[in-house]
PDB file of C-alpha atoms in Angstrom:
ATOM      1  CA  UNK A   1     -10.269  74.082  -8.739  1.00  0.00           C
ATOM      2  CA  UNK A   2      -9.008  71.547 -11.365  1.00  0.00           C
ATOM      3  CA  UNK A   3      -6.195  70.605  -9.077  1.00  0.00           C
ATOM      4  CA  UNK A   4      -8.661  69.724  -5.939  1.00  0.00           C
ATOM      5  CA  UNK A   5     -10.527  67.910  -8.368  1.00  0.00           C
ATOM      6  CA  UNK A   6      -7.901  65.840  -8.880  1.00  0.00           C
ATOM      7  CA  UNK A   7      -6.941  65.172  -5.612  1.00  0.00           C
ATOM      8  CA  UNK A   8     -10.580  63.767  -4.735  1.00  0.00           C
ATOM      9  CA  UNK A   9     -10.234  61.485  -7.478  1.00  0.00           C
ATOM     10  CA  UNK A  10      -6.860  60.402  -7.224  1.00  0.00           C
ATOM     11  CA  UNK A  11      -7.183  59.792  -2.883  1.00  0.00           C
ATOM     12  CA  UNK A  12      -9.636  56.975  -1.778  1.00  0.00           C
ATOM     13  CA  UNK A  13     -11.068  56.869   1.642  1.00  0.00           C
ATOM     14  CA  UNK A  14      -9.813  58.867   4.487  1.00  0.00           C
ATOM     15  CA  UNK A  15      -7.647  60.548   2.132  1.00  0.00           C
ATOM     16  CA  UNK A  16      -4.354  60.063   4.380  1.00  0.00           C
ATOM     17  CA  UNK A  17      -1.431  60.945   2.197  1.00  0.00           C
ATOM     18  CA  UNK A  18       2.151  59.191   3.620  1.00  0.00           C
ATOM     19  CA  UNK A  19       5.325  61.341   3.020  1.00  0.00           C
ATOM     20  CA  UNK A  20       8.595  59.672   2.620  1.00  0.00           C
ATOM     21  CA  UNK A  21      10.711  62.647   4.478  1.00  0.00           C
ATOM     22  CA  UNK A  22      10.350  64.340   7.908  1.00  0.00           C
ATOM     23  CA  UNK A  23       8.335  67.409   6.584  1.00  0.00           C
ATOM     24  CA  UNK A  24       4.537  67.413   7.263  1.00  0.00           C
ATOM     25  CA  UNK A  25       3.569  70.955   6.232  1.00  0.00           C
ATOM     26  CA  UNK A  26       2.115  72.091   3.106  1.00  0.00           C
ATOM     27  CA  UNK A  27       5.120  74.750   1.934  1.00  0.00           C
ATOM     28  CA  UNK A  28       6.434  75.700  -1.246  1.00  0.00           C
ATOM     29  CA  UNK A  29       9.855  73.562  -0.801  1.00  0.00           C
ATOM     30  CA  UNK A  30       7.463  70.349   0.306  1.00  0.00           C
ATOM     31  CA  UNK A  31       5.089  70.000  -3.018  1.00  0.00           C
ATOM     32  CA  UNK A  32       3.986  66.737  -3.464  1.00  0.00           C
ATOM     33  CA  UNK A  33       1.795  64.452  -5.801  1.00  0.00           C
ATOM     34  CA  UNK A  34       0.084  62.081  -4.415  1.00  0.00           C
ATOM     35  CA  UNK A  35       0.633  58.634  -6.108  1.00  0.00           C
ATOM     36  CA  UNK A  36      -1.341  55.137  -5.566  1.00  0.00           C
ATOM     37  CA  UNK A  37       1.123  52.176  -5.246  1.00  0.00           C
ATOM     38  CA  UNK A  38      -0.270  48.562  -6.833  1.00  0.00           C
ATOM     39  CA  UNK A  39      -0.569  48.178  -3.026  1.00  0.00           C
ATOM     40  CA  UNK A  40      -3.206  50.531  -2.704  1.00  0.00           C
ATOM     41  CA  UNK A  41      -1.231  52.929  -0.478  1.00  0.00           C
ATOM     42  CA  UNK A  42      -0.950  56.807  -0.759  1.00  0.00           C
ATOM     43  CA  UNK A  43       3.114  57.857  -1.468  1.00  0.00           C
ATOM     44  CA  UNK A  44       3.468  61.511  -2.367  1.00  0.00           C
ATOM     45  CA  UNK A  45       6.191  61.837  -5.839  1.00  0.00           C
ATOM     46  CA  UNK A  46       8.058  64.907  -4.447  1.00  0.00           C
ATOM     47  CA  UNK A  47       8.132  68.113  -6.787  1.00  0.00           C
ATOM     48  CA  UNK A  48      11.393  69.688  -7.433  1.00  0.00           C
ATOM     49  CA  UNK A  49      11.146  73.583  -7.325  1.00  0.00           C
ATOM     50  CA  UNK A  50      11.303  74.440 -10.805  1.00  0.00           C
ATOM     51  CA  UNK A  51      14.652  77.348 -12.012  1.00  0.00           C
ATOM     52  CA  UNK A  52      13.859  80.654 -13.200  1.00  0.00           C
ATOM     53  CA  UNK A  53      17.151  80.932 -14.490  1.00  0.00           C
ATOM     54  CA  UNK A  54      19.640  83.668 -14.495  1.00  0.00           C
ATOM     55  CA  UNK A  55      18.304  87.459 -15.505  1.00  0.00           C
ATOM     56  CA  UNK A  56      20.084  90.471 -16.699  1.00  0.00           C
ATOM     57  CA  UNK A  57      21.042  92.986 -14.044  1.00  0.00           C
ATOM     58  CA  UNK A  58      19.760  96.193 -16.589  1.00  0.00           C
ATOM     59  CA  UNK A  59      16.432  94.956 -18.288  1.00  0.00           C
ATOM     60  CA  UNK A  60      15.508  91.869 -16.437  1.00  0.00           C
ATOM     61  CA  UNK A  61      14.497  89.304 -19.185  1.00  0.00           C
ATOM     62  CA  UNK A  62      16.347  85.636 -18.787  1.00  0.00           C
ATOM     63  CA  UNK A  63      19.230  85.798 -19.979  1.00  0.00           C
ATOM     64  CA  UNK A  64      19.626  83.400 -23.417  1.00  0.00           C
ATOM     65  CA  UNK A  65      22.423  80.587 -23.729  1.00  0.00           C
ATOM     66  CA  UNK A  66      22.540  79.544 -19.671  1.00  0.00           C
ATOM     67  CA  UNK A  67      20.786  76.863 -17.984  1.00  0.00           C
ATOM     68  CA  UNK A  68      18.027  77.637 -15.610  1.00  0.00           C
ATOM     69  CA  UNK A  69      19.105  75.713 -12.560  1.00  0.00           C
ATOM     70  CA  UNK A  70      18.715  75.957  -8.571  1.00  0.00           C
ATOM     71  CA  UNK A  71      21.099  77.691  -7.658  1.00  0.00           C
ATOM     72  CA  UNK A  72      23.329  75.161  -5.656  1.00  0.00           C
ATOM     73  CA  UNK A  73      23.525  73.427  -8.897  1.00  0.00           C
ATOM     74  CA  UNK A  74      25.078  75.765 -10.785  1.00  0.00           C
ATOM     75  CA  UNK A  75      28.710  74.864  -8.520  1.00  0.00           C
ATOM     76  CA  UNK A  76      28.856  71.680 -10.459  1.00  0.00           C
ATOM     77  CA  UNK A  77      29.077  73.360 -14.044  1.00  0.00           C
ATOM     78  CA  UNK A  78      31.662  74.164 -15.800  1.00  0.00           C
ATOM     79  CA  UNK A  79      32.860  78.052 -16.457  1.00  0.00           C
ATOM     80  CA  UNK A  80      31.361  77.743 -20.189  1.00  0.00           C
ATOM     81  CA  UNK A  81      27.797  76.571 -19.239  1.00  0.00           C
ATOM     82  CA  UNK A  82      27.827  79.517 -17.084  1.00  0.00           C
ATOM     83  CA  UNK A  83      28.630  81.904 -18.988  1.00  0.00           C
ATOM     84  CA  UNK A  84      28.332  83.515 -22.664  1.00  0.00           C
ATOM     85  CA  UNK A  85      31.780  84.653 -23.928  1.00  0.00           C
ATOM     86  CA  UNK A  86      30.783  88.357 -24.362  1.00  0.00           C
ATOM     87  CA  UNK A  87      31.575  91.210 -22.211  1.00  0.00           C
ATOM     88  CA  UNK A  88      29.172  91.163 -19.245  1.00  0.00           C
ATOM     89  CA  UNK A  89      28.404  87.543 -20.281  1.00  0.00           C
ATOM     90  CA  UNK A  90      26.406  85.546 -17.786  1.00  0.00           C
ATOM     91  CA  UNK A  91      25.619  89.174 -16.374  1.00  0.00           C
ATOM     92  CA  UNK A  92      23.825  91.529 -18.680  1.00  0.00           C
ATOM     93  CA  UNK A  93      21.920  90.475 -22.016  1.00  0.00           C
ATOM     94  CA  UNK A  94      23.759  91.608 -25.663  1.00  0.00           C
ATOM     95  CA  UNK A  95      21.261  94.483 -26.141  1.00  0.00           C
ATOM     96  CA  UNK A  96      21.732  95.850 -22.630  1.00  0.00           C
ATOM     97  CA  UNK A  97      25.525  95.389 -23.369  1.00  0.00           C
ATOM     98  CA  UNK A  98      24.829  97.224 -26.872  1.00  0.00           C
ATOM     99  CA  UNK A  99      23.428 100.209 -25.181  1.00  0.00           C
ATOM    100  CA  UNK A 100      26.142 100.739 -22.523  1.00  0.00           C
ATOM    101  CA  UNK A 101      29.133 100.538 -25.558  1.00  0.00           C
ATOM    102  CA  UNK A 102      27.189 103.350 -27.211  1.00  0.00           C
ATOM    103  CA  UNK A 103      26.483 105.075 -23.940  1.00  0.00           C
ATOM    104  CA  UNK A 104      29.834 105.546 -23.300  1.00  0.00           C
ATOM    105  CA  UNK A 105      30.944 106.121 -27.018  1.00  0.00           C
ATOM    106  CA  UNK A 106      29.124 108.959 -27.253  1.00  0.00           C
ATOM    107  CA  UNK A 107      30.228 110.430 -24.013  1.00  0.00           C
ATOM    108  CA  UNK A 108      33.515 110.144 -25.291  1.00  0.00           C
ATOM    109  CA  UNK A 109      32.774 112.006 -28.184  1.00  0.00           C
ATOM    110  CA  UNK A 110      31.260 114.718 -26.406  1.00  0.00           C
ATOM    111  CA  UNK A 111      33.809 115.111 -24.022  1.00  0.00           C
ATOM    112  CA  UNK A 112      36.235 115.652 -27.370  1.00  0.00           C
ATOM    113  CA  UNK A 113      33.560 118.090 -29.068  1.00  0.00           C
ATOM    114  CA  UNK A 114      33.643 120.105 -25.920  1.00  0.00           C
ATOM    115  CA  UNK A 115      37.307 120.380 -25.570  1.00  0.00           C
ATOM    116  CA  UNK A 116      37.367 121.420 -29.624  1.00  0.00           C
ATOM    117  CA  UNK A 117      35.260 124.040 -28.853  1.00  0.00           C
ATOM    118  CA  UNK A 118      37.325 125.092 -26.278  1.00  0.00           C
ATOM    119  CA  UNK A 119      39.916 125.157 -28.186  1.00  0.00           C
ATOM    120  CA  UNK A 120      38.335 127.270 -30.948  1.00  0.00           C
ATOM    121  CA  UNK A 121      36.867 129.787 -28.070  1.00  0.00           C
ATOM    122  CA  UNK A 122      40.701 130.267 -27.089  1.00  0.00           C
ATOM    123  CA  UNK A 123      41.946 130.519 -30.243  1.00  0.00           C
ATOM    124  CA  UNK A 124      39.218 133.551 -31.074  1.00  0.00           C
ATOM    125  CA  UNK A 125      40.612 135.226 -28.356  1.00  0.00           C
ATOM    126  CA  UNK A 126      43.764 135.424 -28.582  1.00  0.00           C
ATOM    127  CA  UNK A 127      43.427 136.756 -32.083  1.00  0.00           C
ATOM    128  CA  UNK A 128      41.421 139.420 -30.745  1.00  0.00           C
ATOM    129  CA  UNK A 129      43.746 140.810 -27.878  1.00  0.00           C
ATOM    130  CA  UNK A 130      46.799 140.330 -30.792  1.00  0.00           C
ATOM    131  CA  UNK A 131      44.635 142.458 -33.221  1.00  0.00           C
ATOM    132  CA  UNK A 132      44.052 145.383 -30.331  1.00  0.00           C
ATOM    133  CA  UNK A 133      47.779 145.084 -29.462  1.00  0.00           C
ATOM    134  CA  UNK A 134      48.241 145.640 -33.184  1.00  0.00           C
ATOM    135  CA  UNK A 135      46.371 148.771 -33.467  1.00  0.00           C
ATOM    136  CA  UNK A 136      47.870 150.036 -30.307  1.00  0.00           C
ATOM    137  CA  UNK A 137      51.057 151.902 -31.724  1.00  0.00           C
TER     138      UNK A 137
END
């Protein structure tokens, strides 16, 4: 691959690399690129592991407006950065948000269509049994 390619060019010799902390093994949290010093010797530039960033808790896309940071990071920002000042901000993305406020709208208004109806069912019948009392006599 391009990246091994690299690497071949890059490391002279034995191809010995020397890393500056106490972590020998090839893992995700240890990336490293190797680096020549003007004195000739391998030093490994250590990789941060890059943020994917806060996602919303509905859809899933990252969310817009909040920094993508690791996520010890984010205890040294301040409640704005964090956030968006929306309901659910920081939480749920504005069309996820969007959907829920109809959701709920129009479960109201069904609730109050159903009790109208009802309503109008009860009203029916109690003209009915008052017209049969009516014609009773």
């Amino acid at each position: 691959s391009d990246t091994k390619q690299w690497y071949q060019r890059r490391v002279r010799g034995d191809g010995r690399v020397t890393y500056t902390r106490r972590h020998a093994y090839h893992t995700q949290s240890n990336k490293a690129k190797v680096i020549k010093t003007p004195g000739g010797k391998l030093v490994a530039h250590y990789h941060k592991k890059s943020a994917k960033g806060p996602r919303c808790g509905d859809c899933g896309i990252s969310l817009p407006g909040i920094k993508h940071l690791r996520p010890k990071q984010y205890k040294n920002l301040k409640k704005r950065e964090k956030t968006v000042s929306r309901a659910y901000g920081g939480s749920r993305c504005a069309g996820c948000v969007r959907q829920r406020v109809v959701r709920a709208f129009l479960i109201e208004e069904q609730k109050i269509v159903k009790q109208v109806l009802l309503e109008k069912q009860k009203k029916k019948k109690d003209l009915n049994q008052k017209t049969v009392v009516l014609l009773r006599p």
